[in-house]
């Protein structure tokens, strides 16, 4: 059946590049010149014009075959794990041609999540052989949270440059979860009684009778024979005893209250990222100490997610994964005026009351309160009720001023301090409102607060430092 | 500047240089002079034309190849209209320039982006890749060149008059074939046919090469099943064609009747149209579709079905019998001139009572004898085919 000529013409013209159109124009002009000319030369022009037009028609079929081959390609994306924020990781895209048709010109444009940093836009132009494979890789710097990674754009062209078209694959976006890294302790604050571990968490554990195995050491007279490890003796021919950790004495809750204002700032140094690192640092600390803890995440839309009660060294992985799953950068509504702090505070209070045991829980709330005094008042009113239930509340408030100063130096930093004095006064008033409700409120910046918090925790535990 | 960027720039400059040089050579000094003489806008002299060629070079180097190629195509086309273009150099230069630009574009992407790649290709991959590439580009080259030559021969053959044609027809043929409209229509028609041919030939090959094996087998099985069904139901294109031809044959009584009706109407209306044999010929031609359409519509209305071949033949036969009966009974009443007219049309003799244009009498006679012979051949072939297909 002969197709509609207009439809055929539209189909022919659709994937033509400007070069292809110019060549087709040349063909038409030569054909017209051949038709108009009455001498033998006219036939030459006509033949040439016809030849060029036929070249375009045949090349189009070649291009369609390449397009079909590209549409049957398999595309696989691989990212080196573990996915930890701030680290440069290798992203790989593997293209497999499953047909006997080679693709001479293929362009790939990848579109990582907008917050991820690459040195240059990730793209490649290559030739993919028949039944061959191409692996494209590049480095990308990750940002904490859950991100959608769109499938790459694939564009196919022909070698002569007459045709070009995008291939639609129907591949779904990949969801990746990047875990926060652990906050490091600064060397200045060595207020804790143990050696710093990699990752900056102190290992201030107490040895004693407990359920968690800590280490093996050589037997000394006076040790209880029931703790001798006979398997180790068989191995080493030395008497070794097992050392256990003292059981948990603390029950703690870490609440990451993610107001939209927390997502502002330079990527890598935003309040939410810093707060996530702090939350994980605390989780790591509690995990290594054998304490029982729980994480809560209050999203910008006031929804609340929380983990089960966590305990043990492996629990910090669950904590990391929880934050990686819940921190989402898309759809942040920066219209802070639309938020009602009272609703948020009430929701948080009711969730904590419902899920916490009756008393003796230390609650760490990491929140910037939307940088509004009204929020501080509401939080004080609602969360103060938890204090009445014999819980201890700490509010760790990251302040924008401290984060912004970090990016400035010298005179600029000094000037900024002067100009932001009023903001500081405002923030201090916010903290006063929280303290009035009995909440231990501390302002924090990207400089180390971790040691202060850990010191407080050890103090509560009954250790003196 | 990175290596990729350097090579990309070098290739782009090369592409521009190749295009500009090929354009300059193709235009040649003689045609440049003529262009300068004849086109008012270029009357400033060679510098303008040279300027355009340089502009083409710069546009390609700057990354606007489409505009450059369009401009050079226009310049070459204008030169061709004046009959002064060396097409070989220009076409080769254009294609080479385009290939170089594609390579430059690829290197440009690599230089501006972050992405290292490696290709894995084993024995099977190398074999297929080299085989398909060689085959493809040999076919492209041969297809374009041979196809162009074939089109040229066809074009020539269509427009050249056949040798045995009588002189008046020969004159008519020459007149028609020299008209620009005819030549353009033939050229475009041939182009359209070749476009359609490449599409119809290439599509199944592309599908066969790129489809998954299981999809391919399923499609082949489905096509075979549909083919078998169409043959058994007699719905193939050759059945339809045959059916149409036979229908046409079956409609001869209707055609004759419609012609008779038209002639009678003209006679009663006292219009002296039949003195002109051209009008007579037109009338005969017009009566065919009118009679065919009238009979087809009638049968459709009466039977309500599309497969009406047998019904049509029955009705046509009835009509023929009725017509014969009418002529037999009406001839004593003096309407034998109608019988004579129809006998003349069937047997190929000139109509006795029409006043013929003396100049075109031999022409009409020849035309009628051709039609008569064609009719006999068609009938003979149709009988053979019907015998073969239906026994």
XYZ file of C-alpha atoms in Angstrom, chain A residues 10-402:
393
model
C 7.222 14.448 7.025
C 8.780 11.158 8.059
C 11.731 11.738 5.736
C 12.327 15.284 6.936
C 11.847 14.665 10.649
C 15.270 13.343 11.710
C 17.217 15.361 9.129
C 19.938 17.614 10.500
C 20.537 21.070 8.994
C 23.313 19.461 6.959
C 20.960 16.791 5.680
C 18.394 19.424 4.717
C 21.063 21.420 2.897
C 22.127 18.342 0.929
C 18.514 17.556 0.044
C 18.109 21.183 -1.043
C 21.146 20.772 -3.284
C 19.623 17.624 -4.781
C 16.344 19.411 -5.533
C 18.141 22.404 -7.045
C 20.243 20.149 -9.284
C 17.145 18.213 -10.389
C 15.370 21.448 -11.233
C 18.473 22.708 -13.044
C 18.564 19.438 -14.972
C 14.894 19.701 -15.883
C 15.210 23.314 -16.993
C 18.350 22.780 -18.985
C 17.823 21.641 -22.550
C 21.293 20.398 -23.324
C 23.230 17.274 -22.379
C 24.543 18.988 -19.248
C 21.013 19.063 -17.958
C 20.993 15.291 -17.853
C 24.259 15.351 -15.874
C 22.756 17.698 -13.301
C 19.613 15.637 -13.146
C 21.611 12.454 -12.603
C 23.727 14.092 -9.920
C 20.672 15.487 -8.199
C 18.979 12.106 -8.315
C 22.153 10.470 -7.005
C 22.328 12.831 -4.045
C 18.636 12.342 -3.294
C 19.075 8.561 -3.487
C 22.082 8.842 -1.186
C 19.902 10.646 1.348
C 17.102 8.053 1.005
C 19.473 5.098 1.389
C 21.357 6.783 4.216
C 18.033 7.289 5.955
C 17.420 3.559 5.903
C 20.924 3.000 7.274
C 20.171 5.523 9.998
C 16.862 3.813 10.834
C 18.707 0.523 11.225
C 21.110 2.205 13.674
C 18.171 3.722 15.513
C 16.522 0.308 15.806
C 19.755 -1.169 17.093
C 20.064 1.638 19.648
C 16.501 1.131 20.843
C 17.333 -2.524 21.536
C 20.440 -1.654 23.507
C 20.593 -2.552 27.160
C 21.677 0.214 29.472
C 22.988 -0.606 32.906
C 24.054 1.844 35.545
C 26.535 0.936 38.270
C 27.754 3.098 41.103
C 30.606 2.132 43.403
C 29.348 1.434 46.892
C 29.223 2.336 49.743
C 27.547 5.625 48.942
C 28.841 8.082 51.484
C 28.292 11.811 51.108
C 31.178 14.055 50.243
C 33.140 11.278 48.620
C 33.882 11.096 44.923
C 32.534 7.880 43.574
C 32.694 6.296 40.127
C 29.474 6.202 38.178
C 29.448 3.772 35.274
C 27.070 3.352 32.396
C 27.333 0.137 30.410
C 25.826 0.041 26.939
C 25.385 -3.325 25.253
C 24.529 -3.660 21.602
C 22.503 -6.843 21.187
C 22.149 -6.642 17.420
C 24.483 -7.285 14.472
C 24.232 -3.617 13.491
C 27.054 -1.331 14.621
C 26.212 2.224 15.608
C 28.801 4.552 14.122
C 27.803 7.663 15.991
C 26.183 7.587 19.398
C 26.067 10.404 21.937
C 25.311 9.816 25.570
C 24.357 12.596 27.969
C 23.962 11.595 31.575
C 21.916 13.603 34.009
C 22.996 12.956 37.600
C 20.841 14.373 40.411
C 21.194 18.155 40.329
C 23.006 18.408 43.648
C 25.731 15.962 42.729
C 28.904 17.607 41.548
C 30.921 16.678 38.526
C 33.884 18.570 37.087
C 32.277 18.770 33.649
C 28.904 17.636 32.301
C 29.037 13.846 31.944
C 28.751 12.920 28.286
C 30.443 10.798 25.666
C 30.415 10.387 21.893
C 31.428 6.991 20.647
C 30.902 4.225 18.137
C 29.260 1.093 19.468
C 30.215 -2.057 17.540
C 27.846 -4.909 16.722
C 27.426 -7.242 19.716
C 29.847 -4.968 21.537
C 29.894 -3.161 24.834
C 30.868 0.346 25.863
C 31.599 1.363 29.440
C 31.452 5.066 30.192
C 32.633 6.193 33.607
C 33.061 9.449 35.425
C 33.503 10.742 38.969
C 30.682 12.303 40.885
C 30.558 13.849 44.363
C 27.608 12.670 46.389
C 25.196 14.551 48.620
C 23.375 12.957 51.546
C 19.818 11.714 51.145
C 17.555 10.015 48.642
C 17.987 11.066 45.019
C 16.503 10.090 41.703
C 18.979 9.483 38.939
C 17.320 9.971 35.559
C 18.201 7.599 32.732
C 20.779 8.954 30.294
C 19.814 10.633 27.031
C 20.954 8.732 23.993
C 21.229 10.407 20.611
C 22.057 8.477 17.445
C 23.383 9.944 14.251
C 24.754 8.683 10.966
C 28.335 8.977 9.885
C 27.596 11.434 7.104
C 25.864 13.759 9.560
C 22.555 13.925 7.697
C 20.342 12.378 10.348
C 20.098 12.617 14.101
C 17.508 11.481 16.581
C 17.055 10.800 20.246
C 16.351 7.239 21.304
C 13.621 6.626 23.850
C 14.411 3.736 26.095
C 11.688 3.627 28.663
C 14.252 3.021 31.348
C 13.157 4.074 34.819
C 14.953 6.523 37.056
C 17.308 4.945 39.558
C 16.793 5.807 43.214
C 19.981 6.008 45.209
C 20.463 6.594 48.903
C 23.560 8.356 50.074
C 24.495 7.941 53.690
C 25.835 10.772 55.814
C 29.437 10.627 56.919
C 30.371 10.688 60.516
C 31.324 14.027 61.998
C 34.930 14.201 63.087
C 36.032 15.482 66.441
C 38.434 18.386 66.321
C 41.784 17.726 67.897
C 41.295 20.654 70.303
C 38.675 19.024 72.418
C 40.192 15.954 73.970
C 37.733 15.968 76.801
C 37.095 12.277 76.593
C 39.093 9.578 78.285
C 39.961 7.421 75.269
C 41.871 7.278 71.988
C 40.111 8.735 68.985
C 38.869 6.117 66.583
C 38.772 6.501 62.796
C 35.689 8.546 62.112
C 36.313 10.636 65.185
C 34.158 8.776 67.652
C 35.712 8.176 70.980
C 35.798 4.744 72.343
C 35.025 5.458 75.952
C 33.709 2.087 76.889
C 33.728 0.480 80.303
C 34.955 -2.975 80.642
C 33.003 -5.133 82.951
C 30.467 -7.865 82.958
C 28.046 -7.448 80.158
C 26.637 -9.285 77.130
C 28.754 -7.730 74.387
C 32.154 -9.158 73.736
C 34.813 -6.475 73.585
C 38.243 -8.088 73.230
C 40.661 -10.856 74.237
C 43.589 -10.256 76.551
C 46.111 -12.426 78.328
C 45.158 -14.084 81.558
C 46.436 -12.504 84.715
C 46.054 -14.078 88.152
C 42.749 -12.985 89.648
C 40.719 -13.279 86.451
C 37.684 -15.506 86.629
C 38.333 -18.911 85.047
C 34.891 -18.960 83.406
C 35.979 -16.167 81.047
C 38.979 -18.127 79.705
C 38.637 -18.616 75.948
C 39.764 -22.222 75.365
C 39.612 -21.969 71.586
C 42.030 -19.067 71.663
C 44.274 -21.170 73.943
C 44.202 -24.007 71.437
C 45.212 -21.587 68.750
C 47.849 -19.563 70.526
C 48.912 -21.848 73.416
C 48.420 -18.872 75.729
C 45.692 -18.413 78.279
C 43.360 -15.635 77.031
C 40.278 -14.208 78.724
C 37.259 -12.592 77.120
C 36.463 -8.978 78.051
C 32.850 -7.823 77.874
C 31.356 -4.359 77.653
C 29.261 -2.947 80.406
C 25.589 -3.032 79.476
C 23.748 0.008 78.276
C 22.745 2.497 80.842
C 21.356 5.139 78.537
C 18.268 5.364 76.406
C 18.529 8.131 73.878
C 16.526 9.618 71.065
C 17.944 11.696 68.219
C 15.412 13.865 66.395
C 16.500 15.450 63.130
C 13.925 18.207 62.623
C 14.373 19.135 58.950
C 12.816 22.543 58.433
C 13.051 23.818 54.832
C 15.509 26.475 56.011
C 17.926 23.685 56.898
C 18.322 22.867 53.189
C 19.701 26.281 52.306
C 23.340 27.090 51.797
C 26.370 25.800 49.939
C 26.021 22.114 49.100
C 28.310 20.183 51.373
C 27.936 22.757 54.146
C 24.190 23.080 54.516
C 22.634 22.776 57.954
C 20.792 19.587 57.040
C 23.988 17.867 55.952
C 25.825 18.927 59.050
C 22.902 17.918 61.228
C 22.732 14.501 59.547
C 26.446 14.019 60.232
C 25.954 14.998 63.837
C 23.000 12.621 64.157
C 25.050 9.755 62.725
C 28.016 10.623 64.929
C 25.739 10.383 67.953
C 24.234 7.150 66.644
C 27.716 5.690 66.163
C 28.648 6.749 69.669
C 25.573 5.175 71.197
C 26.050 2.050 69.108
C 29.618 1.561 70.246
C 28.705 2.351 73.845
C 26.015 -0.263 73.802
C 23.267 2.238 74.535
C 19.760 1.930 73.212
C 18.737 4.673 70.873
C 16.266 5.665 68.242
C 16.259 8.104 65.344
C 13.401 10.340 64.286
C 13.191 12.382 61.122
C 10.698 15.224 60.800
C 10.404 16.047 57.109
C 9.728 19.550 55.714
C 6.095 18.550 55.126
C 5.694 17.708 58.867
C 5.591 13.943 58.313
C 7.549 11.959 60.899
C 9.471 8.728 60.386
C 11.390 6.837 63.032
C 13.429 3.692 63.488
C 12.847 0.915 65.899
C 14.961 0.845 69.060
C 18.526 0.246 67.966
C 21.362 -1.302 69.870
C 24.735 -2.788 69.147
C 27.582 -1.889 66.851
C 25.844 -2.953 63.660
C 22.898 -0.675 64.437
C 24.705 2.408 63.159
C 24.315 1.011 59.612
C 20.558 0.985 60.101
C 20.758 4.562 61.362
C 22.735 5.653 58.293
C 20.351 3.918 55.971
C 17.373 5.477 57.717
C 18.680 8.983 57.141
C 19.729 8.180 53.555
C 16.187 6.958 52.873
C 14.380 9.900 54.432
C 16.340 13.025 53.545
C 14.863 14.236 50.255
C 15.982 17.388 48.503
C 13.234 17.651 45.963
C 9.968 19.466 46.596
C 11.262 21.603 49.420
C 8.752 24.332 49.933
C 10.733 27.369 50.881
C 7.626 29.357 51.623
C 8.198 29.103 55.337
C 5.204 31.296 55.963
C 2.959 28.457 54.909
C 4.144 26.325 57.768
C 2.374 26.376 61.083
C 4.988 25.727 63.791
C 2.320 24.833 66.307
C 1.096 21.965 64.148
C 4.630 20.721 63.674
C 5.454 20.981 67.363
C 2.226 19.278 68.355
C 2.814 16.455 65.920
C 6.348 15.933 67.190
C 5.227 16.013 70.789
C 2.419 13.513 70.247
C 4.732 11.135 68.344
C 7.382 11.279 71.054
C 4.855 10.795 73.841
C 3.370 7.818 72.013
C 6.649 6.126 71.213
C 8.910 6.903 74.140
C 8.935 4.971 77.406
C 7.546 6.831 80.410
C 10.772 8.407 81.607
C 14.553 8.594 81.643
C 15.176 9.163 77.984
C 17.625 11.701 76.678
C 16.177 13.487 73.681
C 18.460 15.350 71.265
C 16.552 17.563 68.894
C 18.610 18.991 66.057
C 16.531 21.859 64.669
C 16.879 25.417 63.445
C 13.197 26.081 64.268
C 12.706 27.616 60.821
C 14.712 30.548 62.254
C 11.499 31.905 63.789
C 10.888 32.890 67.395
C 7.286 31.718 67.087
C 8.548 28.183 66.452
C 10.804 28.357 69.510
C 7.825 29.339 71.642
C 5.637 26.550 70.274
C 8.387 23.982 70.666
C 8.999 25.152 74.205
C 5.310 24.852 75.049
C 4.773 21.428 73.523
C 8.075 19.701 74.132
C 8.297 21.065 77.642
C 5.677 18.455 78.511
C 8.243 15.745 77.840
C 10.431 17.203 80.540
C 7.504 16.858 82.909
C 7.655 13.152 82.077
C 11.207 12.995 83.468
C 12.993 13.062 80.158
C 16.000 15.222 79.405
C 15.792 17.408 76.310
C 18.653 18.952 74.418
C 18.002 21.317 71.517
C 20.971 21.608 69.171
C 20.251 24.638 67.024
C 22.410 25.155 63.907
C 22.520 28.845 63.142
C 22.821 30.225 59.614
C 25.216 32.937 60.752
C 27.800 30.427 61.919
